[in-house]
Amino acid sequence: MSIFMLFCTFFYIGLFTIGGGVVALTLMQQTIVDKGLIESATFYNMVAISESTPGPLGINMATYIGYNLYGIPGGIIATAGEVLPSLICIMIIAGFLKKFSDNAYVKGTLAFLRPVSTGLVLLPFLQIFVFALLNLPEGAGFKGVLSAARENIFELFNPVNIAAYALFTFLFFKFKLHPIFIIVAGAVFGIIFL
């Protein structure tokens, strides 16, 4: 992939990301990981780091992937590609929003986009959840879960990761810990045990 194609790829991702950075993960996986530019394990590690750093997830991921592929110029180009469609759309919409905010078509479109965005957010969540808690070969996906479950369901689960997930979830909800403490604890856990 040339640096120009990197820009075009992230422009496409930025253009069709409706619902936030988590939605962008699905498009990034389809355009970057599925084409073999980055391995899925590396991609999920990038997701974890991007979630842990300040800033929007989609932009953090674009910067990280661009940097990983082309260094600092790649990070800048990928970030610009990710952000530019939103800037263009916001400038166009801002001029017409007041005039069309009560339009039935606009309301209908927004009502349609809400459940679609929810589904697009749910998919990367499930993929990361499966990748983090189950023992699957590289690139196995959901079919790998079913096939591994048929062979030996007890070897499918990663007990250390499941225990850590349960502990961090309990601490988060029971003691109302700030998410930064859970993120730091998860990072320390990953460094020590993985």
mmCIF file with all atom_site columns, C-alpha atoms in Angstrom:
data_model
loop_
_atom_site.group_PDB
_atom_site.id
_atom_site.type_symbol
_atom_site.label_atom_id
_atom_site.label_alt_id
_atom_site.label_comp_id
_atom_site.label_asym_id
_atom_site.label_entity_id
_atom_site.label_seq_id
_atom_site.pdbx_PDB_ins_code
_atom_site.Cartn_x
_atom_site.Cartn_y
_atom_site.Cartn_z
_atom_site.occupancy
_atom_site.B_iso_or_equiv
_atom_site.pdbx_formal_charge
_atom_site.auth_seq_id
_atom_site.auth_comp_id
_atom_site.auth_asym_id
_atom_site.auth_atom_id
_atom_site.pdbx_PDB_model_num
ATOM 1   C CA . MET A 1 1   ? 0.000   0.000   0.000  1.00 0.00 ? 1   MET A CA 1
ATOM 2   C CA . SER A 1 2   ? 1.432   3.361   -1.036 1.00 0.00 ? 2   SER A CA 1
ATOM 3   C CA . ILE A 1 3   ? 1.233   6.358   1.268  1.00 0.00 ? 3   ILE A CA 1
ATOM 4   C CA . PHE A 1 4   ? -1.389  7.860   -1.076 1.00 0.00 ? 4   PHE A CA 1
ATOM 5   C CA . MET A 1 5   ? -3.490  4.683   -0.751 1.00 0.00 ? 5   MET A CA 1
ATOM 6   C CA . LEU A 1 6   ? -3.022  4.916   3.020  1.00 0.00 ? 6   LEU A CA 1
ATOM 7   C CA . PHE A 1 7   ? -4.567  8.390   2.912  1.00 0.00 ? 7   PHE A CA 1
ATOM 8   C CA . CYS A 1 8   ? -7.405  7.168   0.657  1.00 0.00 ? 8   CYS A CA 1
ATOM 9   C CA . THR A 1 9   ? -8.068  4.166   2.908  1.00 0.00 ? 9   THR A CA 1
ATOM 10  C CA . PHE A 1 10  ? -8.371  6.298   6.024  1.00 0.00 ? 10  PHE A CA 1
ATOM 11  C CA . PHE A 1 11  ? -10.388 8.919   4.153  1.00 0.00 ? 11  PHE A CA 1
ATOM 12  C CA . TYR A 1 12  ? -12.823 6.096   3.267  1.00 0.00 ? 12  TYR A CA 1
ATOM 13  C CA . ILE A 1 13  ? -12.867 4.911   6.890  1.00 0.00 ? 13  ILE A CA 1
ATOM 14  C CA . GLY A 1 14  ? -13.448 8.446   8.162  1.00 0.00 ? 14  GLY A CA 1
ATOM 15  C CA . LEU A 1 15  ? -16.178 9.030   5.592  1.00 0.00 ? 15  LEU A CA 1
ATOM 16  C CA . PHE A 1 16  ? -18.211 5.956   6.527  1.00 0.00 ? 16  PHE A CA 1
ATOM 17  C CA . THR A 1 17  ? -17.639 5.961   10.286 1.00 0.00 ? 17  THR A CA 1
ATOM 18  C CA . ILE A 1 18  ? -21.021 6.848   11.732 1.00 0.00 ? 18  ILE A CA 1
ATOM 19  C CA . GLY A 1 19  ? -21.284 6.296   15.465 1.00 0.00 ? 19  GLY A CA 1
ATOM 20  C CA . GLY A 1 20  ? -17.780 6.941   16.749 1.00 0.00 ? 20  GLY A CA 1
ATOM 21  C CA . GLY A 1 21  ? -14.331 5.413   16.780 1.00 0.00 ? 21  GLY A CA 1
ATOM 22  C CA . VAL A 1 22  ? -15.479 1.934   17.739 1.00 0.00 ? 22  VAL A CA 1
ATOM 23  C CA . VAL A 1 23  ? -17.387 1.739   14.454 1.00 0.00 ? 23  VAL A CA 1
ATOM 24  C CA . ALA A 1 24  ? -14.147 2.656   12.667 1.00 0.00 ? 24  ALA A CA 1
ATOM 25  C CA . LEU A 1 25  ? -12.557 -0.496  14.084 1.00 0.00 ? 25  LEU A CA 1
ATOM 26  C CA . THR A 1 26  ? -14.754 -2.690  11.892 1.00 0.00 ? 26  THR A CA 1
ATOM 27  C CA . LEU A 1 27  ? -13.786 -0.747  8.773  1.00 0.00 ? 27  LEU A CA 1
ATOM 28  C CA . MET A 1 28  ? -10.119 -0.712  9.781  1.00 0.00 ? 28  MET A CA 1
ATOM 29  C CA . GLN A 1 29  ? -10.155 -4.445  10.266 1.00 0.00 ? 29  GLN A CA 1
ATOM 30  C CA . GLN A 1 30  ? -11.745 -4.996  6.861  1.00 0.00 ? 30  GLN A CA 1
ATOM 31  C CA . THR A 1 31  ? -9.406  -2.634  5.022  1.00 0.00 ? 31  THR A CA 1
ATOM 32  C CA . ILE A 1 32  ? -6.142  -3.111  6.923  1.00 0.00 ? 32  ILE A CA 1
ATOM 33  C CA . VAL A 1 33  ? -6.140  -6.480  8.717  1.00 0.00 ? 33  VAL A CA 1
ATOM 34  C CA . ASP A 1 34  ? -8.108  -8.558  6.218  1.00 0.00 ? 34  ASP A CA 1
ATOM 35  C CA . LYS A 1 35  ? -5.798  -7.379  3.424  1.00 0.00 ? 35  LYS A CA 1
ATOM 36  C CA . GLY A 1 36  ? -2.768  -8.617  5.376  1.00 0.00 ? 36  GLY A CA 1
ATOM 37  C CA . LEU A 1 37  ? -1.105  -5.267  6.099  1.00 0.00 ? 37  LEU A CA 1
ATOM 38  C CA . ILE A 1 38  ? -1.230  -5.867  9.857  1.00 0.00 ? 38  ILE A CA 1
ATOM 39  C CA . GLU A 1 39  ? -1.760  -9.146  11.719 1.00 0.00 ? 39  GLU A CA 1
ATOM 40  C CA . SER A 1 40  ? -4.911  -9.367  13.817 1.00 0.00 ? 40  SER A CA 1
ATOM 41  C CA . ALA A 1 41  ? -2.927  -9.836  17.063 1.00 0.00 ? 41  ALA A CA 1
ATOM 42  C CA . THR A 1 42  ? -1.043  -6.602  16.338 1.00 0.00 ? 42  THR A CA 1
ATOM 43  C CA . PHE A 1 43  ? -4.326  -4.888  15.476 1.00 0.00 ? 43  PHE A CA 1
ATOM 44  C CA . TYR A 1 44  ? -5.938  -5.871  18.791 1.00 0.00 ? 44  TYR A CA 1
ATOM 45  C CA . ASN A 1 45  ? -2.848  -4.746  20.691 1.00 0.00 ? 45  ASN A CA 1
ATOM 46  C CA . MET A 1 46  ? -3.150  -1.413  18.877 1.00 0.00 ? 46  MET A CA 1
ATOM 47  C CA . VAL A 1 47  ? -6.809  -1.233  19.935 1.00 0.00 ? 47  VAL A CA 1
ATOM 48  C CA . ALA A 1 48  ? -5.843  -1.813  23.573 1.00 0.00 ? 48  ALA A CA 1
ATOM 49  C CA . ILE A 1 49  ? -3.159  0.875   23.456 1.00 0.00 ? 49  ILE A CA 1
ATOM 50  C CA . SER A 1 50  ? -5.395  3.318   21.575 1.00 0.00 ? 50  SER A CA 1
ATOM 51  C CA . GLU A 1 51  ? -8.179  2.818   24.123 1.00 0.00 ? 51  GLU A CA 1
ATOM 52  C CA . SER A 1 52  ? -5.699  3.493   26.919 1.00 0.00 ? 52  SER A CA 1
ATOM 53  C CA . THR A 1 53  ? -4.316  6.730   25.498 1.00 0.00 ? 53  THR A CA 1
ATOM 54  C CA . PRO A 1 54  ? -6.115  10.085  25.554 1.00 0.00 ? 54  PRO A CA 1
ATOM 55  C CA . GLY A 1 55  ? -8.060  11.076  22.470 1.00 0.00 ? 55  GLY A CA 1
ATOM 56  C CA . PRO A 1 56  ? -10.645 9.589   20.136 1.00 0.00 ? 56  PRO A CA 1
ATOM 57  C CA . LEU A 1 57  ? -10.197 5.882   19.420 1.00 0.00 ? 57  LEU A CA 1
ATOM 58  C CA . GLY A 1 58  ? -10.514 6.154   15.634 1.00 0.00 ? 58  GLY A CA 1
ATOM 59  C CA . ILE A 1 59  ? -7.913  8.903   15.386 1.00 0.00 ? 59  ILE A CA 1
ATOM 60  C CA . ASN A 1 60  ? -5.543  7.130   17.775 1.00 0.00 ? 60  ASN A CA 1
ATOM 61  C CA . MET A 1 61  ? -5.839  3.953   15.702 1.00 0.00 ? 61  MET A CA 1
ATOM 62  C CA . ALA A 1 62  ? -5.285  5.825   12.428 1.00 0.00 ? 62  ALA A CA 1
ATOM 63  C CA . THR A 1 63  ? -2.178  7.482   13.823 1.00 0.00 ? 63  THR A CA 1
ATOM 64  C CA . TYR A 1 64  ? -0.848  4.218   15.236 1.00 0.00 ? 64  TYR A CA 1
ATOM 65  C CA . ILE A 1 65  ? -1.468  2.198   12.063 1.00 0.00 ? 65  ILE A CA 1
ATOM 66  C CA . GLY A 1 66  ? -0.026  4.929   9.826  1.00 0.00 ? 66  GLY A CA 1
ATOM 67  C CA . TYR A 1 67  ? 3.048   5.181   12.053 1.00 0.00 ? 67  TYR A CA 1
ATOM 68  C CA . ASN A 1 68  ? 3.422   1.402   12.088 1.00 0.00 ? 68  ASN A CA 1
ATOM 69  C CA . LEU A 1 69  ? 3.373   1.284   8.269  1.00 0.00 ? 69  LEU A CA 1
ATOM 70  C CA . TYR A 1 70  ? 5.274   4.470   7.296  1.00 0.00 ? 70  TYR A CA 1
ATOM 71  C CA . GLY A 1 71  ? 6.697   6.080   10.419 1.00 0.00 ? 71  GLY A CA 1
ATOM 72  C CA . ILE A 1 72  ? 5.877   9.683   11.348 1.00 0.00 ? 72  ILE A CA 1
ATOM 73  C CA . PRO A 1 73  ? 4.748   10.732  7.818  1.00 0.00 ? 73  PRO A CA 1
ATOM 74  C CA . GLY A 1 74  ? 2.399   7.727   7.740  1.00 0.00 ? 74  GLY A CA 1
ATOM 75  C CA . GLY A 1 75  ? 0.933   8.665   11.118 1.00 0.00 ? 75  GLY A CA 1
ATOM 76  C CA . ILE A 1 76  ? 0.263   12.212  9.945  1.00 0.00 ? 76  ILE A CA 1
ATOM 77  C CA . ILE A 1 77  ? -1.204  11.126  6.585  1.00 0.00 ? 77  ILE A CA 1
ATOM 78  C CA . ALA A 1 78  ? -3.469  8.442   8.119  1.00 0.00 ? 78  ALA A CA 1
ATOM 79  C CA . THR A 1 79  ? -4.704  10.859  10.784 1.00 0.00 ? 79  THR A CA 1
ATOM 80  C CA . ALA A 1 80  ? -5.422  13.544  8.175  1.00 0.00 ? 80  ALA A CA 1
ATOM 81  C CA . GLY A 1 81  ? -7.328  11.016  6.083  1.00 0.00 ? 81  GLY A CA 1
ATOM 82  C CA . GLU A 1 82  ? -9.383  9.914   9.088  1.00 0.00 ? 82  GLU A CA 1
ATOM 83  C CA . VAL A 1 83  ? -10.278 13.460  10.179 1.00 0.00 ? 83  VAL A CA 1
ATOM 84  C CA . LEU A 1 84  ? -10.820 15.235  6.858  1.00 0.00 ? 84  LEU A CA 1
ATOM 85  C CA . PRO A 1 85  ? -14.235 13.721  5.948  1.00 0.00 ? 85  PRO A CA 1
ATOM 86  C CA . SER A 1 86  ? -15.656 14.707  9.332  1.00 0.00 ? 86  SER A CA 1
ATOM 87  C CA . LEU A 1 87  ? -14.390 18.255  8.994  1.00 0.00 ? 87  LEU A CA 1
ATOM 88  C CA . ILE A 1 88  ? -15.916 18.578  5.524  1.00 0.00 ? 88  ILE A CA 1
ATOM 89  C CA . CYS A 1 89  ? -19.255 17.096  6.646  1.00 0.00 ? 89  CYS A CA 1
ATOM 90  C CA . ILE A 1 90  ? -19.445 19.292  9.753  1.00 0.00 ? 90  ILE A CA 1
ATOM 91  C CA . MET A 1 91  ? -18.803 22.448  7.751  1.00 0.00 ? 91  MET A CA 1
ATOM 92  C CA . ILE A 1 92  ? -21.527 21.504  5.258  1.00 0.00 ? 92  ILE A CA 1
ATOM 93  C CA . ILE A 1 93  ? -24.032 20.373  7.882  1.00 0.00 ? 93  ILE A CA 1
ATOM 94  C CA . ALA A 1 94  ? -23.473 23.415  10.110 1.00 0.00 ? 94  ALA A CA 1
ATOM 95  C CA . GLY A 1 95  ? -24.729 25.681  7.353  1.00 0.00 ? 95  GLY A CA 1
ATOM 96  C CA . PHE A 1 96  ? -27.949 23.726  6.839  1.00 0.00 ? 96  PHE A CA 1
ATOM 97  C CA . LEU A 1 97  ? -28.700 22.179  10.251 1.00 0.00 ? 97  LEU A CA 1
ATOM 98  C CA . LYS A 1 98  ? -31.013 24.853  11.575 1.00 0.00 ? 98  LYS A CA 1
ATOM 99  C CA . LYS A 1 99  ? -32.963 24.974  8.332  1.00 0.00 ? 99  LYS A CA 1
ATOM 100 C CA . PHE A 1 100 ? -33.476 21.191  8.043  1.00 0.00 ? 100 PHE A CA 1
ATOM 101 C CA . SER A 1 101 ? -33.530 19.997  11.663 1.00 0.00 ? 101 SER A CA 1
ATOM 102 C CA . ASP A 1 102 ? -37.324 19.562  11.635 1.00 0.00 ? 102 ASP A CA 1
ATOM 103 C CA . ASN A 1 103 ? -37.397 17.870  8.215  1.00 0.00 ? 103 ASN A CA 1
ATOM 104 C CA . ALA A 1 104 ? -39.086 14.438  8.304  1.00 0.00 ? 104 ALA A CA 1
ATOM 105 C CA . TYR A 1 105 ? -36.428 12.912  6.017  1.00 0.00 ? 105 TYR A CA 1
ATOM 106 C CA . VAL A 1 106 ? -33.607 14.125  8.240  1.00 0.00 ? 106 VAL A CA 1
ATOM 107 C CA . LYS A 1 107 ? -35.357 12.778  11.340 1.00 0.00 ? 107 LYS A CA 1
ATOM 108 C CA . GLY A 1 108 ? -36.009 9.457   9.582  1.00 0.00 ? 108 GLY A CA 1
ATOM 109 C CA . THR A 1 109 ? -32.394 9.148   8.474  1.00 0.00 ? 109 THR A CA 1
ATOM 110 C CA . LEU A 1 110 ? -31.110 9.795   11.994 1.00 0.00 ? 110 LEU A CA 1
ATOM 111 C CA . ALA A 1 111 ? -33.623 7.317   13.441 1.00 0.00 ? 111 ALA A CA 1
ATOM 112 C CA . PHE A 1 112 ? -32.347 4.691   10.957 1.00 0.00 ? 112 PHE A CA 1
ATOM 113 C CA . LEU A 1 113 ? -28.672 5.384   11.724 1.00 0.00 ? 113 LEU A CA 1
ATOM 114 C CA . ARG A 1 114 ? -29.025 4.855   15.495 1.00 0.00 ? 114 ARG A CA 1
ATOM 115 C CA . PRO A 1 115 ? -29.609 1.069   15.411 1.00 0.00 ? 115 PRO A CA 1
ATOM 116 C CA . VAL A 1 116 ? -27.117 0.640   12.568 1.00 0.00 ? 116 VAL A CA 1
ATOM 117 C CA . SER A 1 117 ? -24.464 2.412   14.641 1.00 0.00 ? 117 SER A CA 1
ATOM 118 C CA . THR A 1 118 ? -25.287 0.208   17.613 1.00 0.00 ? 118 THR A CA 1
ATOM 119 C CA . GLY A 1 119 ? -24.687 -2.914  15.542 1.00 0.00 ? 119 GLY A CA 1
ATOM 120 C CA . LEU A 1 120 ? -21.428 -1.527  14.199 1.00 0.00 ? 120 LEU A CA 1
ATOM 121 C CA . VAL A 1 121 ? -20.259 -0.815  17.759 1.00 0.00 ? 121 VAL A CA 1
ATOM 122 C CA . LEU A 1 122 ? -21.276 -4.296  18.950 1.00 0.00 ? 122 LEU A CA 1
ATOM 123 C CA . LEU A 1 123 ? -19.247 -6.202  16.336 1.00 0.00 ? 123 LEU A CA 1
ATOM 124 C CA . PRO A 1 124 ? -15.743 -4.962  17.329 1.00 0.00 ? 124 PRO A CA 1
ATOM 125 C CA . PHE A 1 125 ? -16.678 -5.367  21.000 1.00 0.00 ? 125 PHE A CA 1
ATOM 126 C CA . LEU A 1 126 ? -17.494 -9.040  20.390 1.00 0.00 ? 126 LEU A CA 1
ATOM 127 C CA . GLN A 1 127 ? -14.350 -9.562  18.319 1.00 0.00 ? 127 GLN A CA 1
ATOM 128 C CA . ILE A 1 128 ? -12.098 -8.063  21.009 1.00 0.00 ? 128 ILE A CA 1
ATOM 129 C CA . PHE A 1 129 ? -13.945 -9.979  23.736 1.00 0.00 ? 129 PHE A CA 1
ATOM 130 C CA . VAL A 1 130 ? -13.455 -13.296 21.898 1.00 0.00 ? 130 VAL A CA 1
ATOM 131 C CA . PHE A 1 131 ? -9.806  -12.521 21.073 1.00 0.00 ? 131 PHE A CA 1
ATOM 132 C CA . ALA A 1 132 ? -8.992  -11.585 24.684 1.00 0.00 ? 132 ALA A CA 1
ATOM 133 C CA . LEU A 1 133 ? -10.775 -14.390 26.539 1.00 0.00 ? 133 LEU A CA 1
ATOM 134 C CA . LEU A 1 134 ? -10.534 -17.424 24.280 1.00 0.00 ? 134 LEU A CA 1
ATOM 135 C CA . ASN A 1 135 ? -7.628  -19.562 23.071 1.00 0.00 ? 135 ASN A CA 1
ATOM 136 C CA . LEU A 1 136 ? -7.925  -19.345 19.307 1.00 0.00 ? 136 LEU A CA 1
ATOM 137 C CA . PRO A 1 137 ? -5.363  -19.713 16.553 1.00 0.00 ? 137 PRO A CA 1
ATOM 138 C CA . GLU A 1 138 ? -4.393  -16.572 14.652 1.00 0.00 ? 138 GLU A CA 1
ATOM 139 C CA . GLY A 1 139 ? -7.198  -15.403 12.374 1.00 0.00 ? 139 GLY A CA 1
ATOM 140 C CA . ALA A 1 140 ? -9.656  -18.092 13.524 1.00 0.00 ? 140 ALA A CA 1
ATOM 141 C CA . GLY A 1 141 ? -12.626 -15.746 13.966 1.00 0.00 ? 141 GLY A CA 1
ATOM 142 C CA . PHE A 1 142 ? -16.094 -16.863 15.026 1.00 0.00 ? 142 PHE A CA 1
ATOM 143 C CA . LYS A 1 143 ? -15.907 -20.062 12.954 1.00 0.00 ? 143 LYS A CA 1
ATOM 144 C CA . GLY A 1 144 ? -12.802 -20.977 14.943 1.00 0.00 ? 144 GLY A CA 1
ATOM 145 C CA . VAL A 1 145 ? -14.785 -20.600 18.165 1.00 0.00 ? 145 VAL A CA 1
ATOM 146 C CA . LEU A 1 146 ? -17.429 -23.053 16.968 1.00 0.00 ? 146 LEU A CA 1
ATOM 147 C CA . SER A 1 147 ? -14.891 -25.555 15.689 1.00 0.00 ? 147 SER A CA 1
ATOM 148 C CA . ALA A 1 148 ? -12.780 -25.359 18.886 1.00 0.00 ? 148 ALA A CA 1
ATOM 149 C CA . ALA A 1 149 ? -15.913 -25.674 21.042 1.00 0.00 ? 149 ALA A CA 1
ATOM 150 C CA . ARG A 1 150 ? -16.848 -28.897 19.250 1.00 0.00 ? 150 ARG A CA 1
ATOM 151 C CA . GLU A 1 151 ? -13.397 -30.427 19.838 1.00 0.00 ? 151 GLU A CA 1
ATOM 152 C CA . ASN A 1 152 ? -12.797 -29.561 23.490 1.00 0.00 ? 152 ASN A CA 1
ATOM 153 C CA . ILE A 1 153 ? -14.746 -26.781 25.133 1.00 0.00 ? 153 ILE A CA 1
ATOM 154 C CA . PHE A 1 154 ? -12.452 -26.628 28.178 1.00 0.00 ? 154 PHE A CA 1
ATOM 155 C CA . GLU A 1 155 ? -9.374  -25.851 26.079 1.00 0.00 ? 155 GLU A CA 1
ATOM 156 C CA . LEU A 1 156 ? -11.299 -23.063 24.378 1.00 0.00 ? 156 LEU A CA 1
ATOM 157 C CA . PHE A 1 157 ? -11.288 -20.763 27.410 1.00 0.00 ? 157 PHE A CA 1
ATOM 158 C CA . ASN A 1 158 ? -8.259  -18.904 28.726 1.00 0.00 ? 158 ASN A CA 1
ATOM 159 C CA . PRO A 1 159 ? -8.792  -19.152 32.517 1.00 0.00 ? 159 PRO A CA 1
ATOM 160 C CA . VAL A 1 160 ? -6.212  -16.487 33.431 1.00 0.00 ? 160 VAL A CA 1
ATOM 161 C CA . ASN A 1 161 ? -7.769  -13.883 31.145 1.00 0.00 ? 161 ASN A CA 1
ATOM 162 C CA . ILE A 1 162 ? -11.303 -14.790 32.237 1.00 0.00 ? 162 ILE A CA 1
ATOM 163 C CA . ALA A 1 163 ? -10.325 -14.494 35.911 1.00 0.00 ? 163 ALA A CA 1
ATOM 164 C CA . ALA A 1 164 ? -8.706  -11.104 35.276 1.00 0.00 ? 164 ALA A CA 1
ATOM 165 C CA . TYR A 1 165 ? -11.757 -9.922  33.339 1.00 0.00 ? 165 TYR A CA 1
ATOM 166 C CA . ALA A 1 166 ? -14.086 -11.020 36.146 1.00 0.00 ? 166 ALA A CA 1
ATOM 167 C CA . LEU A 1 167 ? -11.882 -9.377  38.801 1.00 0.00 ? 167 LEU A CA 1
ATOM 168 C CA . PHE A 1 168 ? -11.587 -6.061  36.938 1.00 0.00 ? 168 PHE A CA 1
ATOM 169 C CA . THR A 1 169 ? -15.312 -6.004  36.188 1.00 0.00 ? 169 THR A CA 1
ATOM 170 C CA . PHE A 1 170 ? -16.093 -6.683  39.859 1.00 0.00 ? 170 PHE A CA 1
ATOM 171 C CA . LEU A 1 171 ? -13.696 -3.952  41.039 1.00 0.00 ? 171 LEU A CA 1
ATOM 172 C CA . PHE A 1 172 ? -15.086 -1.476  38.547 1.00 0.00 ? 172 PHE A CA 1
ATOM 173 C CA . PHE A 1 173 ? -18.742 -1.964  39.502 1.00 0.00 ? 173 PHE A CA 1
ATOM 174 C CA . LYS A 1 174 ? -18.408 -2.788  43.215 1.00 0.00 ? 174 LYS A CA 1
ATOM 175 C CA . PHE A 1 175 ? -15.951 -0.064  44.227 1.00 0.00 ? 175 PHE A CA 1
ATOM 176 C CA . LYS A 1 176 ? -16.783 2.441   41.458 1.00 0.00 ? 176 LYS A CA 1
ATOM 177 C CA . LEU A 1 177 ? -13.107 2.704   40.550 1.00 0.00 ? 177 LEU A CA 1
ATOM 178 C CA . HIS A 1 178 ? -12.187 5.272   37.960 1.00 0.00 ? 178 HIS A CA 1
ATOM 179 C CA . PRO A 1 179 ? -11.596 3.600   34.559 1.00 0.00 ? 179 PRO A CA 1
ATOM 180 C CA . ILE A 1 180 ? -7.978  4.804   34.495 1.00 0.00 ? 180 ILE A CA 1
ATOM 181 C CA . PHE A 1 181 ? -7.197  2.483   37.425 1.00 0.00 ? 181 PHE A CA 1
ATOM 182 C CA . ILE A 1 182 ? -8.742  -0.460  35.578 1.00 0.00 ? 182 ILE A CA 1
ATOM 183 C CA . ILE A 1 183 ? -6.782  0.428   32.426 1.00 0.00 ? 183 ILE A CA 1
ATOM 184 C CA . VAL A 1 184 ? -3.488  0.655   34.335 1.00 0.00 ? 184 VAL A CA 1
ATOM 185 C CA . ALA A 1 185 ? -4.237  -2.598  36.199 1.00 0.00 ? 185 ALA A CA 1
ATOM 186 C CA . GLY A 1 186 ? -5.055  -4.307  32.901 1.00 0.00 ? 186 GLY A CA 1
ATOM 187 C CA . ALA A 1 187 ? -1.808  -3.033  31.359 1.00 0.00 ? 187 ALA A CA 1
ATOM 188 C CA . VAL A 1 188 ? 0.209   -4.291  34.343 1.00 0.00 ? 188 VAL A CA 1
ATOM 189 C CA . PHE A 1 189 ? -1.620  -7.643  34.159 1.00 0.00 ? 189 PHE A CA 1
ATOM 190 C CA . GLY A 1 190 ? -0.842  -7.937  30.446 1.00 0.00 ? 190 GLY A CA 1
ATOM 191 C CA . ILE A 1 191 ? 2.838   -7.153  30.979 1.00 0.00 ? 191 ILE A CA 1
ATOM 192 C CA . ILE A 1 192 ? 3.213   -9.641  33.833 1.00 0.00 ? 192 ILE A CA 1
ATOM 193 C CA . PHE A 1 193 ? 1.064   -12.564 32.681 1.00 0.00 ? 193 PHE A CA 1
ATOM 194 C CA . LEU A 1 194 ? 0.947   -12.404 28.876 1.00 0.00 ? 194 LEU A CA 1
#
